[in-house]
Amino acid sequence: MNMSGRAAKAGLQVAGAAMVVLFGWLTYRYFDGRALLRHLSGLARHPAAMAVAVFVYGTSFWLRAWAWKRYVGKPIAFSVYWRAVLLSLFVNHLAPVKIGDAVRMALLARQPGVSASEAIESVAVMRLLDMAVLGGLTVIGMYAYMHYIPRISLLAAAVAAGFVLTVIVFRRSLRLDRLWRRWRSVFHGWSGAAMVGAVAASWLCEAAVIGVIAKAVGIPLSFGQAVWANSATVSGQIAQVAPGGIGTYEAVMAFALTRLGAPWEKAYAAAVLTHAFKFLFSYAAGAAVLWFWRSDWQMVRGVWKKEREKR
């Protein structure tokens, strides 16, 4: 990794640590165990709404797996992409750093007819597409709900940061000339539009969780507000320094919800409960995949071991 890459990574770690400290202060100031239990009781009284939230949240990952399969374009079973996405989610909620993408690459590279470079490229492209969609939704929300119009220079910096971060994550140079030719062929026409649409729809689906939980806490959000709160929060996870982004997730979501008019104590409760929901989903999904595809466990252990050796 070059000096600029190390500096960018160090900057993200500092930002992540600062948000963890902020979360600690928010916990000291606004944590109320009785209120959280009361909100949980309220959610339990609406099992249908929670079931819908689980289904829609799961659909978001199905859509990302579908878009990924379309990009790769090889006769590989959809279950490979589906379980790779779920295992990535699972590992990201266990490891202090994001290594879920490495799991996705390793699982795809094990398939016949797929080289390691093709697996890396496809995961990198899906990650960049995620960044682009999340960045767009976040910027739209900043204008709609904070009345802030980002400057072109800020947007350009965000795009540049996305590319730098992708190189940091994958830790090897991407052949940008080959990547550009691949993009022009894959994203041309309706097929490309379908992939982009699936990724965008996946992030809209994910917002269902915060919508249901915020309502139970007493924060009535419109669909657009829920989408923005979720997009801003997930965008903040590039600075993750703890498993599942503990601290960074809650700090960003609580701030976003207060920008929408929620009081800090309710925003804190909604952020904690939403993140708890996502942790439980990731563990359940990961456990299910490893139960039905036990051979994947060795692959996950191998990726984790390599990541520990690098650090």
Coordinates of C-alpha atoms in Angstrom, one line a residue, residues 66-180:
W66 CA -28.7 -10.9 -8.4
A67 CA -26.9 -7.8 -9.7
W68 CA -23.5 -9.4 -9.0
K69 CA -24.5 -12.5 -10.9
R70 CA -25.6 -10.4 -13.9
Y71 CA -22.2 -8.6 -13.9
V72 CA -20.1 -11.8 -13.7
G73 CA -22.3 -13.3 -16.5
K74 CA -21.1 -16.9 -16.1
P75 CA -23.2 -20.1 -15.7
I76 CA -22.8 -20.3 -11.9
A77 CA -25.6 -21.1 -9.6
F78 CA -27.4 -18.1 -8.0
S79 CA -26.9 -19.7 -4.6
V80 CA -23.2 -19.1 -4.8
Y81 CA -23.7 -15.3 -5.0
W82 CA -26.5 -15.3 -2.5
R83 CA -24.6 -17.1 0.2
A84 CA -21.4 -15.1 -0.5
V85 CA -23.3 -11.9 0.1
L86 CA -24.8 -13.3 3.3
L87 CA -21.4 -14.6 4.5
S88 CA -19.9 -11.2 3.8
L89 CA -22.5 -9.6 6.0
F90 CA -21.9 -12.2 8.7
V91 CA -18.1 -11.7 8.7
N92 CA -18.4 -7.9 8.7
H93 CA -20.4 -8.2 11.9
L94 CA -17.8 -10.4 13.6
A95 CA -14.5 -8.8 12.5
P96 CA -13.2 -5.4 13.7
V97 CA -12.4 -4.5 10.1
K98 CA -14.4 -5.1 6.9
I99 CA -13.1 -8.3 5.4
G100 CA -16.5 -9.5 4.0
D101 CA -15.5 -8.5 0.5
A102 CA -12.5 -10.9 0.8
V103 CA -15.0 -13.7 1.6
R104 CA -17.0 -12.8 -1.4
M105 CA -14.0 -12.9 -3.7
A106 CA -12.7 -16.2 -2.2
L107 CA -16.1 -17.9 -2.6
L108 CA -16.5 -16.8 -6.2
A109 CA -12.9 -17.6 -7.1
R110 CA -13.5 -21.2 -6.0
Q111 CA -16.0 -21.7 -8.8
P112 CA -15.0 -23.3 -12.1
G113 CA -14.1 -20.9 -14.8
V114 CA -13.6 -17.9 -12.5
S115 CA -10.1 -16.5 -12.0
A116 CA -9.0 -14.7 -8.9
S117 CA -8.6 -11.4 -10.9
E118 CA -12.2 -11.8 -12.2
A119 CA -13.5 -12.3 -8.7
I120 CA -11.6 -9.3 -7.4
E121 CA -12.8 -7.1 -10.3
S122 CA -16.5 -8.1 -9.9
V123 CA -16.5 -7.4 -6.1
A124 CA -14.7 -4.1 -6.6
V125 CA -17.3 -3.0 -9.2
M126 CA -20.2 -4.0 -7.0
R127 CA -18.6 -2.1 -4.1
L128 CA -18.1 1.0 -6.3
L129 CA -21.7 0.8 -7.5
D130 CA -22.9 0.6 -3.8
M131 CA -20.8 3.7 -3.1
A132 CA -22.2 5.6 -6.0
V133 CA -25.8 4.8 -5.1
L134 CA -25.4 5.5 -1.4
G135 CA -23.5 8.7 -2.2
G136 CA -26.2 9.9 -4.5
L137 CA -29.0 9.1 -2.0
T138 CA -27.1 10.8 0.8
V139 CA -26.5 14.0 -1.2
I140 CA -30.1 14.1 -2.3
G141 CA -31.1 13.8 1.4
M142 CA -28.7 16.5 2.4
Y143 CA -30.4 18.9 0.0
A144 CA -34.0 17.7 0.9
Y145 CA -33.7 17.5 4.7
M146 CA -30.8 19.7 5.7
H147 CA -31.2 22.3 2.9
Y148 CA -27.6 21.9 2.1
I149 CA -26.4 22.0 -1.5
P150 CA -23.0 20.2 -1.7
R151 CA -20.4 21.9 -3.9
I152 CA -19.2 20.1 -7.0
S153 CA -15.7 20.0 -5.4
L154 CA -17.1 18.0 -2.5
L155 CA -18.8 15.6 -4.8
A156 CA -15.6 15.1 -6.8
A157 CA -13.7 14.6 -3.6
A158 CA -16.2 11.9 -2.5
V159 CA -15.9 10.1 -5.9
A160 CA -12.1 10.2 -5.7
A161 CA -12.2 8.9 -2.1
G162 CA -14.4 6.1 -3.2
F163 CA -11.8 4.9 -5.8
V164 CA -9.0 5.3 -3.3
L165 CA -10.8 3.3 -0.7
T166 CA -11.6 0.6 -3.1
V167 CA -7.9 0.2 -3.9
I168 CA -7.2 0.1 -0.1
V169 CA -9.8 -2.6 0.5
F170 CA -8.6 -4.8 -2.3
R171 CA -4.9 -4.1 -1.8
R172 CA -3.8 -4.6 -5.3
S173 CA -3.9 -2.5 -8.4
L174 CA -7.0 -2.7 -10.6
R175 CA -6.4 -2.7 -14.3
L176 CA -8.4 0.4 -15.0
D177 CA -8.1 0.1 -18.8
R178 CA -9.5 -3.4 -18.7
L179 CA -12.1 -2.4 -16.1
W180 CA -13.3 0.5 -18.3

